[in-house]
Tab-separated table of C-alpha atoms and ligand atoms in Angstrom:
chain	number	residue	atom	x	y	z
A	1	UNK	CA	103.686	208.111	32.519
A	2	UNK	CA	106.500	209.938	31.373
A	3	UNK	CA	108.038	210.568	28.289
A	4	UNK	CA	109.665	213.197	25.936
A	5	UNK	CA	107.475	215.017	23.772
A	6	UNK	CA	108.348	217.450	20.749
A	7	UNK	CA	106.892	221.165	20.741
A	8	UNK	CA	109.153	222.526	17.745
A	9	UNK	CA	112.575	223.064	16.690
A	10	UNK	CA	114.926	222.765	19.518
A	11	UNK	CA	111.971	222.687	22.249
A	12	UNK	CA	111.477	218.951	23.888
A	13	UNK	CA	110.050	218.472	27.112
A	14	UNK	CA	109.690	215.560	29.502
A	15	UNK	CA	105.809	215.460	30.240
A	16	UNK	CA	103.215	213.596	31.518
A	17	UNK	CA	101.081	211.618	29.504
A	18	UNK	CA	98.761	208.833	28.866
A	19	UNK	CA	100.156	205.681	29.228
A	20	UNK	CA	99.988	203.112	26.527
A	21	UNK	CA	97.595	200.525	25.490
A	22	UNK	CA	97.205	197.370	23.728
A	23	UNK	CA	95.090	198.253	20.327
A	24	UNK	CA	95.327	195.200	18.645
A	25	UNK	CA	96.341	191.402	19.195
A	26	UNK	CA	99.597	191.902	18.447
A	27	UNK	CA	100.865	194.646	20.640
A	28	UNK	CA	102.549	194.220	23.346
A	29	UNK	CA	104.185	196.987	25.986
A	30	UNK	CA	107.132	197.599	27.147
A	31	UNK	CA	108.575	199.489	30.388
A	32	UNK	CA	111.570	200.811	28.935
A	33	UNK	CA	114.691	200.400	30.514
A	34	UNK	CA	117.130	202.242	28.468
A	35	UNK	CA	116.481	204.583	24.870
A	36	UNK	CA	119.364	206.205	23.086
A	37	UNK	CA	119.464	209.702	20.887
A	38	UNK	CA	119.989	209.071	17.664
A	39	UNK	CA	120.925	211.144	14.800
A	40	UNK	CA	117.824	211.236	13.288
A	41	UNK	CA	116.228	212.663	16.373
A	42	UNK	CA	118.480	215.297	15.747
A	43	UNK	CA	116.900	215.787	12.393
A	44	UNK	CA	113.598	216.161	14.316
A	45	UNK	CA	115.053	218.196	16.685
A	46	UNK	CA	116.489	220.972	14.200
A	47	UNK	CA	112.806	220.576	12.815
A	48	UNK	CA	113.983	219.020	9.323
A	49	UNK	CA	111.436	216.313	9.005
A	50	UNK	CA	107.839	217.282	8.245
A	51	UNK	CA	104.553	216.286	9.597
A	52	UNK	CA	105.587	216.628	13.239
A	53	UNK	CA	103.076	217.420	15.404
A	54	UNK	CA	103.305	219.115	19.316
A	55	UNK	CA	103.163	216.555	21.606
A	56	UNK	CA	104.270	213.302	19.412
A	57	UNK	CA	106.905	211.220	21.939
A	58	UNK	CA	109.666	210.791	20.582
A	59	UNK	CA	112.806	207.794	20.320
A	60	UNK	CA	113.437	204.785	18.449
A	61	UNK	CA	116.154	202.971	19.681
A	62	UNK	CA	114.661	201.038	22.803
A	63	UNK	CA	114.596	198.175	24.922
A	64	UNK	CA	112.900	197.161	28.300
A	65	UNK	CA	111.073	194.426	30.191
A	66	UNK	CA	107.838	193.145	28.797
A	67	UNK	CA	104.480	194.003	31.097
A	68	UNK	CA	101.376	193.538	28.908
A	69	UNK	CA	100.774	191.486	25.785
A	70	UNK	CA	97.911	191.297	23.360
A	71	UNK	CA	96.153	187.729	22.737
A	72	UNK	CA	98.264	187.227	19.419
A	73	UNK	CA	101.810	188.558	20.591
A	74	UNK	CA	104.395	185.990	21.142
A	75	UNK	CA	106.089	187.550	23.893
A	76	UNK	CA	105.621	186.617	27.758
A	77	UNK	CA	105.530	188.823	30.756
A	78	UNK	CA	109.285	189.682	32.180
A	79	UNK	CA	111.060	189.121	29.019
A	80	UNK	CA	113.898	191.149	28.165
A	81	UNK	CA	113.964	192.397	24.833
A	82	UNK	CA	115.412	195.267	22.613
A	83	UNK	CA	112.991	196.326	19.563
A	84	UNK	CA	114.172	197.301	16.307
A	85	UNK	CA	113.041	201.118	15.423
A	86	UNK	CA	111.469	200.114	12.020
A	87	UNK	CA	107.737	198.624	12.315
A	88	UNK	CA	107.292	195.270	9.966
A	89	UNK	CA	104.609	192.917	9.470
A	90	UNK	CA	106.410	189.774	8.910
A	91	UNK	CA	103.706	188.791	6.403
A	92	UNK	CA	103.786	191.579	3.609
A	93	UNK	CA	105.680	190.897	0.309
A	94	UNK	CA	108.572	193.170	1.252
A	95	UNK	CA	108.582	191.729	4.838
A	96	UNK	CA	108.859	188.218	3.242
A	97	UNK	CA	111.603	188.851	1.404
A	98	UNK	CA	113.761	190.714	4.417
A	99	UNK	CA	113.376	194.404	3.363
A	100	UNK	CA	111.554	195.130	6.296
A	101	UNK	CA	112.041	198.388	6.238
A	102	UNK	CA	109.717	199.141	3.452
A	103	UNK	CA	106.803	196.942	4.856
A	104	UNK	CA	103.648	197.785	3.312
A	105	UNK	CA	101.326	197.401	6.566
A	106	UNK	CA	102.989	198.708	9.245
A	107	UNK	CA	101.757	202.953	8.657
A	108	UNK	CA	98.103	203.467	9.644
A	109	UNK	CA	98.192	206.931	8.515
A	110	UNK	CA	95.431	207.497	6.177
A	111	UNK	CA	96.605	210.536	3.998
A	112	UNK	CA	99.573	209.800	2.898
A	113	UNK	CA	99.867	212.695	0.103
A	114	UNK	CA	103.057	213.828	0.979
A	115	UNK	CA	105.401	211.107	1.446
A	116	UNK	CA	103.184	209.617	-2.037
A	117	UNK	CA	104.125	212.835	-4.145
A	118	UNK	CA	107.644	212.838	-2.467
A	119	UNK	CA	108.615	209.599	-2.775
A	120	UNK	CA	105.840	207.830	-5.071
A	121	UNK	CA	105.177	205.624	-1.655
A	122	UNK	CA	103.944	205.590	2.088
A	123	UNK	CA	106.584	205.127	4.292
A	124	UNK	CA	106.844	201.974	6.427
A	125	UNK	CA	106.337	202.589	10.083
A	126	UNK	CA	108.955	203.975	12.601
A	127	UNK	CA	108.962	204.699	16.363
A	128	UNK	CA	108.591	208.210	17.193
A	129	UNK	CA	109.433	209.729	13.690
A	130	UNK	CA	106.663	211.998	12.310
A	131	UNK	CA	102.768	211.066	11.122
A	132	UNK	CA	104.742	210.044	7.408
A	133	UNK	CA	105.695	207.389	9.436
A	134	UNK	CA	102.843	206.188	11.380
A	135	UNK	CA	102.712	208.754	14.294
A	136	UNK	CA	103.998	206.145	16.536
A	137	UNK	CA	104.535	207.405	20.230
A	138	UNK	CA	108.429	206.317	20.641
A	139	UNK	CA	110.282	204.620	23.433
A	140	UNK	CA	112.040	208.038	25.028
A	141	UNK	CA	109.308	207.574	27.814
A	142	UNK	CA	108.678	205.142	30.389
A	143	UNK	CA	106.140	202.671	28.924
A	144	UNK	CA	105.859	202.156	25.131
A	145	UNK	CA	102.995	199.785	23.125
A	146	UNK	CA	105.256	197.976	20.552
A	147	UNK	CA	103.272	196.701	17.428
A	148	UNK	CA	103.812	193.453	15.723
A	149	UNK	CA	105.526	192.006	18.401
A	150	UNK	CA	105.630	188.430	17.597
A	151	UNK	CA	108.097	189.627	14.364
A	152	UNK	CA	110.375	192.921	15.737
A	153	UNK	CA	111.546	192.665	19.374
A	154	UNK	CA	114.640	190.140	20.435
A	155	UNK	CA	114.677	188.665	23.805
A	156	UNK	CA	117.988	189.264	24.983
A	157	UNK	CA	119.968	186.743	27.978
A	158	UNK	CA	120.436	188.568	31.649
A	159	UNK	CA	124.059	188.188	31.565
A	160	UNK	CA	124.130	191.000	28.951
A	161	UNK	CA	123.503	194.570	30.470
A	162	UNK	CA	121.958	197.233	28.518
A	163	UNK	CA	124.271	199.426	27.252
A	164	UNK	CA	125.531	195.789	25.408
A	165	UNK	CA	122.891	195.056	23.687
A	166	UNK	CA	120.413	198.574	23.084
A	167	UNK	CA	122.094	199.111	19.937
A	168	UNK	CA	120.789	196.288	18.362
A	169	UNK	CA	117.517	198.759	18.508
A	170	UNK	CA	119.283	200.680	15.213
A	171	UNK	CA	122.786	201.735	15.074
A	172	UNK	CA	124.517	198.660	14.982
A	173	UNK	CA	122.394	196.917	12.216
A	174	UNK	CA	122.709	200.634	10.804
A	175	UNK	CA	126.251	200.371	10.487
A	176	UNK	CA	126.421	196.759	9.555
A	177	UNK	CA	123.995	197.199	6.774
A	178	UNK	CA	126.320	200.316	5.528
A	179	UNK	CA	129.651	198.293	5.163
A	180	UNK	CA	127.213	195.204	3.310
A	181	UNK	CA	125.865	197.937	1.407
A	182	UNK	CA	129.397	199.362	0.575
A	183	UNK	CA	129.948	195.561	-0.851
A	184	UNK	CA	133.409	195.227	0.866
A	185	UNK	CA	135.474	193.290	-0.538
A	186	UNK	CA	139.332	191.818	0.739
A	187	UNK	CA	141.815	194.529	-0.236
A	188	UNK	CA	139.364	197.284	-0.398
A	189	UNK	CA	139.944	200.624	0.476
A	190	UNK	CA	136.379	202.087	2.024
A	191	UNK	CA	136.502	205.958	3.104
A	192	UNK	CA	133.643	206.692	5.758
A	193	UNK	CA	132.189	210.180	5.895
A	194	UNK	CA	130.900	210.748	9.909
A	195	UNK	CA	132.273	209.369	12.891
A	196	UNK	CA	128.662	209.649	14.628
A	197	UNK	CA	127.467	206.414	16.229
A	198	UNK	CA	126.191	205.121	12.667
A	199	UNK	CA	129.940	205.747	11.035
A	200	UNK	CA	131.831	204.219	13.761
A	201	UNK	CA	129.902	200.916	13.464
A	202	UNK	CA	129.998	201.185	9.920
A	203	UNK	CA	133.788	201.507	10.644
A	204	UNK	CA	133.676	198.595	12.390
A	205	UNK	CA	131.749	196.646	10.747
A	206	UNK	CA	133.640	197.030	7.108
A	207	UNK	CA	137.146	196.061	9.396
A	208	UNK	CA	134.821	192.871	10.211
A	209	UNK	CA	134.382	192.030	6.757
A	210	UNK	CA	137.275	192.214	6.049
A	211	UNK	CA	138.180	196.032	4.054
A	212	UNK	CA	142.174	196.368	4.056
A	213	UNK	CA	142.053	200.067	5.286
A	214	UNK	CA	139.331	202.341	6.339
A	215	UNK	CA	139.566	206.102	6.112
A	216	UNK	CA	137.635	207.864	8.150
A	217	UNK	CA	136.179	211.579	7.789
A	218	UNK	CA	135.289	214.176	10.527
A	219	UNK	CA	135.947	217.111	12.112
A	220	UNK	CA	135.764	216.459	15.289
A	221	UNK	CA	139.328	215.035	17.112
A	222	UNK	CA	137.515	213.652	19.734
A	223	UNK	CA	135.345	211.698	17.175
A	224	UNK	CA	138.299	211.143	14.889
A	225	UNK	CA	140.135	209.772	17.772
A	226	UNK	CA	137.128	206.687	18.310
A	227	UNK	CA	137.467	205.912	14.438
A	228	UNK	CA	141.066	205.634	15.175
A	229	UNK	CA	140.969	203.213	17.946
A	230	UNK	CA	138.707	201.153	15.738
A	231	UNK	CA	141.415	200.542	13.807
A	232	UNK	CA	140.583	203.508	10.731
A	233	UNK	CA	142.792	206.252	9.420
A	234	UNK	CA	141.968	209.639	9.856
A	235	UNK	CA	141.383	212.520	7.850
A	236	UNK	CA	139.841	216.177	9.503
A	237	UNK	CA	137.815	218.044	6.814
A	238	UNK	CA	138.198	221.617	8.361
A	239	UNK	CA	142.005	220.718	7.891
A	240	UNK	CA	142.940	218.644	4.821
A	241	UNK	CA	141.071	218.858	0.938
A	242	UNK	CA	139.458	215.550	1.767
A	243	UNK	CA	139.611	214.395	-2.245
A	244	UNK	CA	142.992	215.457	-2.771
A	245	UNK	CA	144.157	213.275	0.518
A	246	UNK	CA	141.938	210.544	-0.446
A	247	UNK	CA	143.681	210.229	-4.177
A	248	UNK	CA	146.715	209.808	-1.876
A	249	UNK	CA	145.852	207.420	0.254
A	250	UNK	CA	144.564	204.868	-2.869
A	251	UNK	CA	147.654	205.288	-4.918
A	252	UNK	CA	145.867	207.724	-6.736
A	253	UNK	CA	142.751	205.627	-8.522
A	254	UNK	CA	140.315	206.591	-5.497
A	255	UNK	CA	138.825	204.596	-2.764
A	256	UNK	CA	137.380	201.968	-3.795
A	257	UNK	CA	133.611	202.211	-1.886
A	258	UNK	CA	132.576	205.021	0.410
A	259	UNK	CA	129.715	205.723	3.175
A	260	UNK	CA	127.388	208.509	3.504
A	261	UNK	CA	126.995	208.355	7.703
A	262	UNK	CA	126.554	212.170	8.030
A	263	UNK	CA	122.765	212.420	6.137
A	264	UNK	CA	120.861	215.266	5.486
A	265	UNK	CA	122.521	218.053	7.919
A	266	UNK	CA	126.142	217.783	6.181
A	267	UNK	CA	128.570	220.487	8.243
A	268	UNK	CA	131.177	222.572	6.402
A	269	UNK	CA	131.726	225.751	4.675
A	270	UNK	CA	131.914	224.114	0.876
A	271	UNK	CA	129.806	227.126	-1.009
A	272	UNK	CA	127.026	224.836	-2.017
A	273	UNK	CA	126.706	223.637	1.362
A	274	UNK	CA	126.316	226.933	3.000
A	275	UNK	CA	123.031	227.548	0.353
A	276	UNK	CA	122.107	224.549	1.414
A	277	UNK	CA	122.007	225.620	4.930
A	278	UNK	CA	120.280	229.024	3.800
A	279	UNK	CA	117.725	227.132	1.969
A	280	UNK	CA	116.782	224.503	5.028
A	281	UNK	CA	117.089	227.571	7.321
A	282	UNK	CA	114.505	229.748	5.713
A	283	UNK	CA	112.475	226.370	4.911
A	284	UNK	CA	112.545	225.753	1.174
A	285	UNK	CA	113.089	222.325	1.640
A	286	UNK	CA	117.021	221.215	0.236
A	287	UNK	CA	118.866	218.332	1.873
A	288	UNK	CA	122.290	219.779	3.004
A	289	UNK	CA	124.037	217.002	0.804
A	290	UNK	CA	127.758	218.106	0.657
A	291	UNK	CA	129.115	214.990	2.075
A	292	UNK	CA	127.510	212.327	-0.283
A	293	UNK	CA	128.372	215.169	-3.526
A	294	UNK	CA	132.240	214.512	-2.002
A	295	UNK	CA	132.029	210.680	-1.753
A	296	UNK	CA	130.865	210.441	-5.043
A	297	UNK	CA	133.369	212.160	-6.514
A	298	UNK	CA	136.005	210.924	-4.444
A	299	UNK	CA	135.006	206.822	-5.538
A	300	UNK	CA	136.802	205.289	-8.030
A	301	UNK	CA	135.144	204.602	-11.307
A	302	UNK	CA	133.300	201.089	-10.530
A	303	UNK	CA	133.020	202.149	-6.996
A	304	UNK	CA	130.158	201.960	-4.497
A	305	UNK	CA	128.346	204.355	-2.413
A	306	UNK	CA	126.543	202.861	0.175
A	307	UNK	CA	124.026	205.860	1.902
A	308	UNK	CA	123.337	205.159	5.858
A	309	UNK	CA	122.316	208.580	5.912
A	310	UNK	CA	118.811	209.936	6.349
A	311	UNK	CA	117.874	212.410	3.299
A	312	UNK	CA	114.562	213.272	3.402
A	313	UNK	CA	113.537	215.801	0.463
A	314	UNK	CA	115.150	217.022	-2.342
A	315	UNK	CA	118.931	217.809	-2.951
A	316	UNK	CA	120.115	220.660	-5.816
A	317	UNK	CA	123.327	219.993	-7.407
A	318	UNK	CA	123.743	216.676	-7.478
A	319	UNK	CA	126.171	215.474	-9.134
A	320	UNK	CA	124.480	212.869	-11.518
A	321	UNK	CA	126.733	212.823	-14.042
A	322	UNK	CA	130.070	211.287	-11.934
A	323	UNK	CA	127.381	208.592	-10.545
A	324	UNK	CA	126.577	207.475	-14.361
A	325	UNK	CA	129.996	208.092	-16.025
A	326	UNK	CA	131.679	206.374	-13.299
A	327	UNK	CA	129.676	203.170	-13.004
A	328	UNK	CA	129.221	203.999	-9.513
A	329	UNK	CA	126.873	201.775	-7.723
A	330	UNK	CA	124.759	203.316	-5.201
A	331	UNK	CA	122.694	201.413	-2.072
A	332	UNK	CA	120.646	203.528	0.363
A	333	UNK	CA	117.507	202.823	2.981
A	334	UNK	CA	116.373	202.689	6.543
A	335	UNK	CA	117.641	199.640	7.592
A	336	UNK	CA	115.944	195.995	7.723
A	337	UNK	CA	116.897	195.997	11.278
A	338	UNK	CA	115.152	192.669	11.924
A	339	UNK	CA	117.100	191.171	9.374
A	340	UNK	CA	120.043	191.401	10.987
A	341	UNK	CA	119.599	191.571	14.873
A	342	UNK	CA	119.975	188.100	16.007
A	343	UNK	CA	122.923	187.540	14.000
A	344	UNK	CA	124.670	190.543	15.554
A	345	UNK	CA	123.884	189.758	18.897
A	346	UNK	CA	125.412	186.210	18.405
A	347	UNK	CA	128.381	188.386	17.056
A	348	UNK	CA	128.258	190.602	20.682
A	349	UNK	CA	127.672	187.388	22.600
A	350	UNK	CA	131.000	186.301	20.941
A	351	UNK	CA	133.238	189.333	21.517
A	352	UNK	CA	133.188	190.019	18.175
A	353	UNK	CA	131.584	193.692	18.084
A	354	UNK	CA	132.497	195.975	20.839
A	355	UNK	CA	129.243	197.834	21.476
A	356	UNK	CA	129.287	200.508	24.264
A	357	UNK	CA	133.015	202.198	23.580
A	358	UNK	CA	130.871	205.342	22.424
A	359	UNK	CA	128.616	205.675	24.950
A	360	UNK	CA	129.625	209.216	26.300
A	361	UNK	CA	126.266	210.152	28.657
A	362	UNK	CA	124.200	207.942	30.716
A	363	UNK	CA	120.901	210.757	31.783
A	364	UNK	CA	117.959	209.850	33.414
A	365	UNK	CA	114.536	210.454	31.216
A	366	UNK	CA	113.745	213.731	33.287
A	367	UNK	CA	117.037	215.240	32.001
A	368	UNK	CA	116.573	214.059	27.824
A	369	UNK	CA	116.059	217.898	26.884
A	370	UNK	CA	120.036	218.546	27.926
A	371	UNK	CA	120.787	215.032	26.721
A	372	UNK	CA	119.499	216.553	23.002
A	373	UNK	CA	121.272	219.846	23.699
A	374	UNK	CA	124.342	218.335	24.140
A	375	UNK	CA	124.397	215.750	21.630
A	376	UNK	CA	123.322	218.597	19.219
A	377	UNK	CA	125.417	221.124	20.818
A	378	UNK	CA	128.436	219.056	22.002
A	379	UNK	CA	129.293	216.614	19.492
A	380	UNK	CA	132.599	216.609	20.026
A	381	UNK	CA	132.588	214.944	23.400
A	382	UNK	CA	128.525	213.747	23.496
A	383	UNK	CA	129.217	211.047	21.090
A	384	UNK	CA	126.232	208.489	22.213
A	385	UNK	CA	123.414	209.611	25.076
A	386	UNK	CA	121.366	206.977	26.869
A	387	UNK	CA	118.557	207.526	28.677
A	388	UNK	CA	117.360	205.767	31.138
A	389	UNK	CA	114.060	206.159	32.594
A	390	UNK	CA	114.882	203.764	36.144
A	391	UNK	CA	117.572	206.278	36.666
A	392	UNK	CA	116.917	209.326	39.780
A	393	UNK	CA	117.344	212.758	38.531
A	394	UNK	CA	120.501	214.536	39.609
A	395	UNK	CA	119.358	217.377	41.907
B	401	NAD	N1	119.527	204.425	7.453
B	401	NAD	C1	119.099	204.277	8.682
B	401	NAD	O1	118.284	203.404	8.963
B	401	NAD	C2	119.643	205.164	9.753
B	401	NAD	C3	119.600	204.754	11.084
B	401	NAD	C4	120.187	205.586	12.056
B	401	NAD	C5	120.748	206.788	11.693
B	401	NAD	N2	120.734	207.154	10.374
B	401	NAD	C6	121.334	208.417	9.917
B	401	NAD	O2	122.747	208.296	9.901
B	401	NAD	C7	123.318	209.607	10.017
B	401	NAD	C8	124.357	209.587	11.119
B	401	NAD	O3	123.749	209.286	12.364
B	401	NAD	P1	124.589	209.481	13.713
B	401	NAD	O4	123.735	209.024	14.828
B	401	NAD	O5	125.936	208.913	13.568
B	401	NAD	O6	124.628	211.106	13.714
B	401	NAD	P2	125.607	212.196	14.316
B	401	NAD	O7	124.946	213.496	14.076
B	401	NAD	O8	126.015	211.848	15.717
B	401	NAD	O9	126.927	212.067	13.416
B	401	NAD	C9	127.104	212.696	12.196
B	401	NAD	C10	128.612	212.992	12.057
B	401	NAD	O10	128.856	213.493	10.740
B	401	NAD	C11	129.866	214.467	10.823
B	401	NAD	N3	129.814	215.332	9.643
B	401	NAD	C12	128.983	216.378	9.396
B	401	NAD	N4	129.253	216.934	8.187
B	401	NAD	C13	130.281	216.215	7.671
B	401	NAD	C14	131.006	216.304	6.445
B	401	NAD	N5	130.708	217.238	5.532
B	401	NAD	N6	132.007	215.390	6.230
B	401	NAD	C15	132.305	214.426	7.159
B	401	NAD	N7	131.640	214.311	8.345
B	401	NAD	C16	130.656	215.202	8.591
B	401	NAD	C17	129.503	215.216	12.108
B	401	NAD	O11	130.585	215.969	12.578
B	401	NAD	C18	129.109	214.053	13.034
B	401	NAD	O12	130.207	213.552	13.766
B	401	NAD	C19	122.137	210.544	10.278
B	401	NAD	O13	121.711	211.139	9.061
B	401	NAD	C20	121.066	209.622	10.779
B	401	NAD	O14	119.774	210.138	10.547
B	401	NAD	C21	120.207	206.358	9.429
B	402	ZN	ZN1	118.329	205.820	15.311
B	403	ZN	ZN1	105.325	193.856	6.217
């Protein structure tokens, strides 16, 4: 089959490989029908993450049509269904209590030294997203073998297309979980840092719930513009001192929770961001952090910081002492997608979440290498890529 493979920092390729298999009972595979870039591919991309190895497929947000299931799977030939990127169990204690994303039996990796001294854990499996995580092949290919299928995957209806429902896969539980995280609350005031995919539903999703005004942060106008639409306020970083604007905008107490959707790659010339960046560059290993070091200074006292954003080492500077003398409240994670997809869908179903106003690209598979170029390159106007493997190649 075919499917996008990683050989290094900015080098992915569309080759041929072996197709899947069922390995155990409760596999089953997919033939993909649509995958979406994320943002943390671009973390894999700019060769950020460790334990990437040459040839490891990559994607996590996926859906397709079900062709082959193991004897214990609970999903039947021809079923539609979208499958969450994180890898759960069902049966494990962290699976049974809904925090699926740190299930305790879902990374086969043996050695697991390095996540272990860096995060006193293994980390739970996830599509296409380094050995720490399993060394799952991902879904940016044509075929895919989906573990634990009788507890991740949804079966969707027909009369919802793709582009409707794919998100289900990651960035709409993503965003969801954010604004829960963020513990919105009538009247609130919630500033949003990133209006990538993962801050606009956050956006959205804190509106849903009810926050009285959402602030959104960028610096992209095209970007800034979507946030807008949502219903948000707008403030461009390059522009305006993002604090002092902020202290406006809450009668001068501070906002009262804020999201991290930028992660680990903040942009920005604040000075300890651009050591940050010389630290990544040469490799010494600092999360670019600038963004969540703002938000927590720019919460009020009581506040909460809710962090959708992927960190994945260590971060200098920090600033510890506003999260402890301000009471701040902090809630972070990969998502428990499976906790929340068939309660969002219902929510789509209803008209209550619009779901493909970012969509910018629709490539076929062949062309994924531009699709990460411009989504890395292009952010202004690439704001969500979709791949689709049924699609022809253009020329
Ligand atoms: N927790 C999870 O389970 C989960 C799931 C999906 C994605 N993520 C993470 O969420 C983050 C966002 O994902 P995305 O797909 O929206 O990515 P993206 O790269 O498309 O968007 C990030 C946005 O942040 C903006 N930004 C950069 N620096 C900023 C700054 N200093 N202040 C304000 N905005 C700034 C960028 O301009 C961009 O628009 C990534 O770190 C991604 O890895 C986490
Ligand atoms: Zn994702
Ligand atoms: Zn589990």
């Amino acid at each position: 089959m075919r499917a996008l493979t990683w050989h290094g920092k900015h080098d992915v390729r569309v080759d041929t490989v072996d197709d899947p298999e069922i390995v155990n009972p409760r596999d089953a595979i997919i033939k993909v029908t649509s995958t979406a870039i994320c943002g943390s591919d671009l973390h894999l991309y700019d060769g950020v993450i460790p334990s990437m190895l040459p040839g490891d497929i990559l994607g996590h947000e996926f859906m397709g049509e079900v062709v082959e299931t193991g004897s214990a799977s609970t999903l039947k030939k021809g079923q539609r269904v979208v499958v969450p990127f994180t890898i759960s169990c069902g049966g494990c204690f962290h699976c049974r209590i809904t925090q699926y994303s740190a299930c305790e039996n879902s990374n086969p990796v043996k050695k697991q030294d390095m996540s272990e001294k860096l995060y006193g854990h293994a980390m739970t499996g996830i599509f296409g997203y380094s050995h720490m995580t399993g060394g799952y092949a991902g879904g940016q290919a044509e075929y895919v073998r989906v573990p634990f299928s009788d507890v991740g995957p949804i079966v969707v209806p027909d009369h919802l297309d793709d582009d409707t429902v794919l998100f289900l896969s990651d960035i709409l539980p993503t965003g969801w979980m954010a604004a829960e995280n963020a513990q919105i609350e009538h009247d609130d005031t919630v500033a949003v840092w990133g209006c990538g995919p993962v801050g606009l539903f956050a956006i959205q999703s804190a509106i849903a719930m009810g926050a009285a005004e959402v602030i959104a942060i960028d610096h992209f106008p095209h970007r800034l513009e979507l946030a807008k639409k949502l219903g948000a306020k707008t403030i461009n970083f390059r522009t305006t001192d993002v604090r002092e604007a902020l202290m406006e905008m809450s009668g001068g107490i501070g906002v009262d929770a804020v999201i991290d959707a930028v992660g680990m790659e903040a942009h920005g010339f604040a000075i300890d961001n651009i050591l940050d960046i010389a630290k990544q560059t040469i490799g010494i290993g600092a999360d670019r952090a600038s963004a969540l070091k703002q938000a927590i200074l720019a919460v009020r006292p009581g506040g909460r910081v809710s962090v959708p954003g992927v960190y994945g080492g260590i971060t200098d500077k920090f600033p510890l002492g506003a999260l402890m003398e301000k009471g701040l409240q902090l809630r972070t994670g990969q998502t428990h997608t499976q906790r929340y997809m068939k309660d969002l869908l219902a929510m789509i179903e209803e008209g209550k979440l619009d779901t493909t106003f970012l969509i910018s690209h629709r490539l076929p598979l062949e062309e994924a290498p531009q699709g990460y170029k411009g989504f890395k390159e292009q952010q202004d106007s690439w704001t969500k890529v979709v791949l689709k493997p049924g699609m022809m190649a253009s020329g």
